[in-house]
Amino acid sequence: MTEQASRAENRITVEDVHKSFGDNEVLRGISFEVAQGSATTVIGPSGSGKTTLLRALNALDVPDSGVIQIGDERIDFSKPVGKDQLRRYRAQSGMVFQAHNLFPHKTALENVTEGPLVVQKRPKDEVEAEAVELLSKVGLADKRDQYPYQLSGGQQQRVGIARALALKPKVVLFDEPTSALDPELVGEVLSVIRDLAVEGWTMVIVTHEIQFARQVSDQVLFTDHGVILEKGPPDEVIGDPKEERTRQFLQRILNPL
């Protein structure tokens, strides 16, 4: 089976997920599915639970209850979860963070190879060859020996994408991947994500780039106050939203003046 065919079998199922921080209930019964080889974007106002939802998918923020399944790994978070189970579950997804989170003392190539070498204990020659291919995929083949401080913010974020892909995850999770970038650098990162969507990667993308969400998504989730208020194809949720709250949000984003 080819790698791309294998990826097409991967999906995400989320059932009634709750997460609180102290008295603040951030996720209040979240349920949705991400189809095999599809892109789901999550939009909504600040404080609506978007990032917490994404971190819950990777169990960086462990849910208080609910069930999440990625590929063959399924966890019921209302029951005790063992460390080995959590490790296997987290290995199903690759995360791309807002602020790059690259190792400053490692080159672009070393940042990409770190996970496969240290976590997966894979052979160095094989890992480095794949890392070179991934840097080429994100347009940075000539930057392999440069350190993060020598790269633009957009280039650093593209290294972050290559790093996530190097772990060969079943799904890729993006937490507002362009929010920390200068406007002129946003396009180069969104272009890479578009290419991944065309290739059939299963992705969940938290974004404030509404037009990008409309172009790249198979499904859009609009969150507000810890619930999914509206979900469906982008032409419906963004083009013709049913909920007044969704319409108000999009009006402010798309017509700010």
Short mmCIF file of C-alpha atoms in Angstrom, two decimals:
data_model
loop_
_atom_site.label_atom_id
_atom_site.label_comp_id
_atom_site.label_asym_id
_atom_site.label_seq_id
_atom_site.Cartn_x
_atom_site.Cartn_y
_atom_site.Cartn_z
CA MET A 1 0.00 0.00 0.00
CA THR A 2 1.40 3.43 -0.90
CA GLU A 3 1.89 6.07 1.78
CA GLN A 4 -0.75 8.27 0.18
CA ALA A 5 -3.25 5.39 0.05
CA SER A 6 -2.50 4.63 3.69
CA ARG A 7 -3.17 8.24 4.64
CA ALA A 8 -6.52 8.13 2.88
CA GLU A 9 -7.72 5.52 5.38
CA ASN A 10 -7.26 7.85 8.35
CA ARG A 11 -10.09 9.69 10.00
CA ILE A 12 -10.97 11.47 13.24
CA THR A 13 -14.07 10.89 15.35
CA VAL A 14 -14.84 13.16 18.30
CA GLU A 15 -17.73 12.38 20.64
CA ASP A 16 -19.01 14.66 23.42
CA VAL A 17 -15.63 16.05 24.50
CA HIS A 18 -15.49 18.30 27.56
CA LYS A 19 -12.55 20.26 28.96
CA SER A 20 -12.41 22.70 31.86
CA PHE A 21 -9.64 24.75 33.39
CA GLY A 22 -10.72 25.31 36.97
CA ASP A 23 -14.23 26.74 36.83
CA ASN A 24 -13.91 27.72 33.18
CA GLU A 25 -15.58 25.12 30.93
CA VAL A 26 -13.81 25.68 27.62
CA LEU A 27 -15.18 22.72 25.62
CA ARG A 28 -18.81 21.86 26.26
CA GLY A 29 -19.72 18.66 24.48
CA ILE A 30 -17.82 18.84 21.18
CA SER A 31 -18.69 16.21 18.56
CA PHE A 32 -17.66 15.98 14.91
CA GLU A 33 -15.94 13.75 12.36
CA VAL A 34 -13.13 14.41 9.92
CA ALA A 35 -13.42 12.21 6.86
CA GLN A 36 -10.52 10.28 5.40
CA GLY A 37 -8.08 12.47 3.48
CA SER A 38 -10.07 15.65 4.07
CA ALA A 39 -9.38 19.11 5.50
CA THR A 40 -11.50 20.55 8.31
CA THR A 41 -11.02 24.15 9.37
CA VAL A 42 -12.11 25.58 12.71
CA ILE A 43 -13.10 29.23 12.85
CA GLY A 44 -14.60 31.39 15.55
CA PRO A 45 -13.97 34.34 17.86
CA SER A 46 -11.07 34.51 20.31
CA GLY A 47 -11.84 32.53 23.45
CA SER A 48 -14.29 30.21 21.71
CA GLY A 49 -12.21 27.09 22.43
CA LYS A 50 -10.54 26.58 19.04
CA THR A 51 -6.98 26.05 20.27
CA THR A 52 -8.11 23.96 23.24
CA LEU A 53 -10.07 21.77 20.84
CA LEU A 54 -6.98 21.24 18.70
CA ARG A 55 -4.79 20.51 21.73
CA ALA A 56 -7.42 18.06 22.97
CA LEU A 57 -7.16 16.16 19.68
CA ASN A 58 -3.46 15.60 20.39
CA ALA A 59 -4.05 15.22 24.16
CA LEU A 60 -1.66 18.09 24.88
CA ASP A 61 -4.67 19.26 26.88
CA VAL A 62 -6.17 15.97 28.07
CA PRO A 63 -9.98 16.11 27.90
CA ASP A 64 -12.01 15.61 31.08
CA SER A 65 -14.44 13.32 29.29
CA GLY A 66 -15.54 12.21 25.85
CA VAL A 67 -14.16 9.87 23.21
CA ILE A 68 -11.66 10.65 20.45
CA GLN A 69 -10.51 8.21 17.81
CA ILE A 70 -7.68 8.88 15.36
CA GLY A 71 -6.99 6.04 12.98
CA ASP A 72 -7.10 2.84 15.04
CA GLU A 73 -6.37 4.55 18.37
CA ARG A 74 -9.46 5.26 20.44
CA ILE A 75 -9.51 6.80 23.93
CA ASP A 76 -12.44 7.24 26.30
CA PHE A 77 -11.20 10.14 28.43
CA SER A 78 -13.85 9.58 31.09
CA LYS A 79 -11.80 6.53 32.14
CA PRO A 80 -8.19 6.35 33.39
CA VAL A 81 -5.71 6.57 30.51
CA GLY A 82 -2.35 4.80 30.76
CA LYS A 83 0.92 6.44 29.69
CA ASP A 84 1.55 3.89 26.94
CA GLN A 85 -1.95 4.35 25.54
CA LEU A 86 -1.53 8.13 25.61
CA ARG A 87 1.86 7.87 23.88
CA ARG A 88 0.43 5.67 21.11
CA TYR A 89 -2.50 8.03 20.70
CA ARG A 90 -0.33 11.15 20.47
CA ALA A 91 1.83 9.47 17.84
CA GLN A 92 -1.16 9.45 15.47
CA SER A 93 -0.99 13.20 14.86
CA GLY A 94 1.58 15.84 14.03
CA MET A 95 1.22 19.37 15.43
CA VAL A 96 2.14 22.66 13.78
CA PHE A 97 2.11 25.46 16.35
CA GLN A 98 1.51 29.21 16.09
CA ALA A 99 5.03 30.17 17.16
CA HIS A 100 7.10 27.60 15.22
CA ASN A 101 8.69 26.13 18.40
CA LEU A 102 11.87 25.20 16.54
CA PHE A 103 15.03 24.28 18.42
CA PRO A 104 17.12 27.47 18.06
CA HIS A 105 20.45 25.63 18.32
CA LYS A 106 19.61 23.14 15.55
CA THR A 107 19.63 23.64 11.78
CA ALA A 108 16.50 23.29 9.68
CA LEU A 109 17.53 19.75 8.78
CA GLU A 110 18.27 18.86 12.41
CA ASN A 111 14.89 20.23 13.51
CA VAL A 112 13.14 17.99 10.99
CA THR A 113 15.15 14.87 11.88
CA GLU A 114 14.93 15.26 15.68
CA GLY A 115 11.61 13.48 16.17
CA PRO A 116 12.20 10.45 13.93
CA LEU A 117 15.71 9.97 15.37
CA VAL A 118 15.03 10.54 19.07
CA VAL A 119 11.39 9.48 19.47
CA GLN A 120 11.02 6.84 16.76
CA LYS A 121 14.63 5.57 16.90
CA ARG A 122 14.78 5.26 13.11
CA PRO A 123 18.02 4.89 11.09
CA LYS A 124 19.86 8.19 10.59
CA ASP A 125 20.53 7.80 6.85
CA GLU A 126 16.88 7.02 6.13
CA VAL A 127 15.61 9.87 8.31
CA GLU A 128 17.96 12.45 6.81
CA ALA A 129 17.05 11.45 3.25
CA GLU A 130 13.34 11.85 4.05
CA ALA A 131 14.00 15.17 5.80
CA VAL A 132 15.76 16.54 2.71
CA GLU A 133 12.73 15.53 0.62
CA LEU A 134 10.36 17.21 3.08
CA LEU A 135 12.36 20.44 3.10
CA SER A 136 12.21 20.36 -0.69
CA LYS A 137 8.44 19.80 -0.49
CA VAL A 138 8.02 23.00 1.56
CA GLY A 139 10.41 24.94 -0.71
CA LEU A 140 13.40 25.05 1.63
CA ALA A 141 15.90 22.60 0.14
CA ASP A 142 18.52 25.38 0.06
CA LYS A 143 17.98 26.27 3.74
CA ARG A 144 18.74 22.87 5.26
CA ASP A 145 21.90 24.03 7.04
CA GLN A 146 20.55 27.35 8.31
CA TYR A 147 19.46 28.02 11.89
CA PRO A 148 16.05 29.44 12.83
CA TYR A 149 17.45 32.94 13.43
CA GLN A 150 18.63 32.94 9.80
CA LEU A 151 15.13 32.19 8.49
CA SER A 152 12.07 34.39 8.06
CA GLY A 153 8.98 33.65 10.11
CA GLY A 154 7.34 32.03 7.10
CA GLN A 155 10.37 29.87 6.47
CA GLN A 156 10.45 28.82 10.13
CA GLN A 157 6.81 27.84 9.95
CA ARG A 158 7.45 25.78 6.83
CA VAL A 159 10.25 23.98 8.67
CA GLY A 160 7.67 23.34 11.41
CA ILE A 161 5.35 21.75 8.85
CA ALA A 162 8.17 19.55 7.52
CA ARG A 163 8.99 18.56 11.10
CA ALA A 164 5.39 17.47 11.74
CA LEU A 165 5.29 15.45 8.51
CA ALA A 166 8.60 13.75 9.31
CA LEU A 167 6.89 11.74 12.04
CA LYS A 168 4.60 10.21 9.40
CA PRO A 169 1.43 11.02 11.35
CA LYS A 170 -2.03 9.86 10.35
CA VAL A 171 -3.40 13.39 10.72
CA VAL A 172 -1.84 16.86 10.84
CA LEU A 173 -3.12 19.53 13.24
CA PHE A 174 -2.45 23.23 12.60
CA ASP A 175 -2.95 25.80 15.37
CA GLU A 176 -3.39 29.17 13.61
CA PRO A 177 -0.23 28.58 11.57
CA THR A 178 -0.13 32.12 10.16
CA SER A 179 -1.19 34.19 13.17
CA ALA A 180 2.40 35.06 14.20
CA LEU A 181 3.51 35.98 10.68
CA ASP A 182 3.83 39.32 8.96
CA PRO A 183 1.09 39.66 6.31
CA GLU A 184 3.50 39.29 3.37
CA LEU A 185 4.66 35.90 4.68
CA VAL A 186 1.22 34.35 5.17
CA GLY A 187 0.77 33.24 1.56
CA GLU A 188 3.85 31.01 1.45
CA VAL A 189 2.65 28.98 4.44
CA LEU A 190 -0.94 28.72 3.22
CA SER A 191 0.35 27.52 -0.16
CA VAL A 192 2.14 24.59 1.49
CA ILE A 193 -1.03 23.65 3.40
CA ARG A 194 -3.05 23.81 0.17
CA ASP A 195 -0.59 21.39 -1.42
CA LEU A 196 -1.01 18.98 1.50
CA ALA A 197 -4.78 19.13 1.08
CA VAL A 198 -4.43 18.27 -2.60
CA GLU A 199 -2.16 15.34 -1.66
CA GLY A 200 -4.88 13.90 0.58
CA TRP A 201 -3.53 14.50 4.07
CA THR A 202 -6.16 14.41 6.81
CA MET A 203 -5.96 17.81 8.48
CA VAL A 204 -7.61 19.98 11.11
CA ILE A 205 -6.70 23.65 10.81
CA VAL A 206 -7.57 26.34 13.32
CA THR A 207 -7.39 29.57 11.35
CA HIS A 208 -8.54 33.16 11.19
CA GLU A 209 -7.91 33.24 7.42
CA ILE A 210 -11.53 32.97 6.30
CA GLN A 211 -10.97 33.03 2.54
CA PHE A 212 -8.29 30.35 2.91
CA ALA A 213 -10.73 28.25 4.96
CA ARG A 214 -13.29 28.60 2.20
CA GLN A 215 -10.80 27.50 -0.47
CA VAL A 216 -9.11 24.57 1.27
CA SER A 217 -11.82 23.06 3.47
CA ASP A 218 -14.02 20.07 2.96
CA GLN A 219 -15.72 20.99 6.24
CA VAL A 220 -15.85 24.15 8.37
CA LEU A 221 -16.64 24.21 12.09
CA PHE A 222 -17.74 27.50 13.65
CA THR A 223 -17.17 27.47 17.42
CA ASP A 224 -18.50 29.86 20.02
CA HIS A 225 -18.40 29.59 23.82
CA GLY A 226 -17.07 26.04 23.73
CA VAL A 227 -19.63 24.52 21.38
CA ILE A 228 -19.78 23.91 17.64
CA LEU A 229 -22.54 26.29 16.62
CA GLU A 230 -22.46 25.42 12.94
CA LYS A 231 -20.68 22.90 10.72
CA GLY A 232 -20.82 21.91 7.09
CA PRO A 233 -19.25 22.59 3.69
CA PRO A 234 -17.54 26.00 3.36
CA ASP A 235 -20.07 27.27 0.83
CA GLU A 236 -22.74 26.80 3.50
CA VAL A 237 -21.01 27.82 6.74
CA ILE A 238 -19.03 30.71 5.21
CA GLY A 239 -21.08 31.44 2.11
CA ASP A 240 -24.59 31.08 3.54
CA PRO A 241 -24.49 30.59 7.32
CA LYS A 242 -27.68 29.53 9.07
CA GLU A 243 -26.87 30.90 12.52
CA GLU A 244 -27.08 34.61 13.30
CA ARG A 245 -23.96 34.37 15.48
CA THR A 246 -21.99 32.94 12.53
CA ARG A 247 -23.20 35.74 10.28
CA GLN A 248 -22.19 38.39 12.83
CA PHE A 249 -18.70 36.90 13.20
CA LEU A 250 -18.10 36.65 9.46
CA GLN A 251 -19.41 40.17 8.87
CA ARG A 252 -16.87 41.57 11.35
CA ILE A 253 -14.00 39.53 9.87
CA LEU A 254 -14.74 40.02 6.18
CA ASN A 255 -16.00 43.64 6.40
CA PRO A 256 -14.13 45.14 9.35
CA LEU A 257 -14.87 48.79 8.49
#
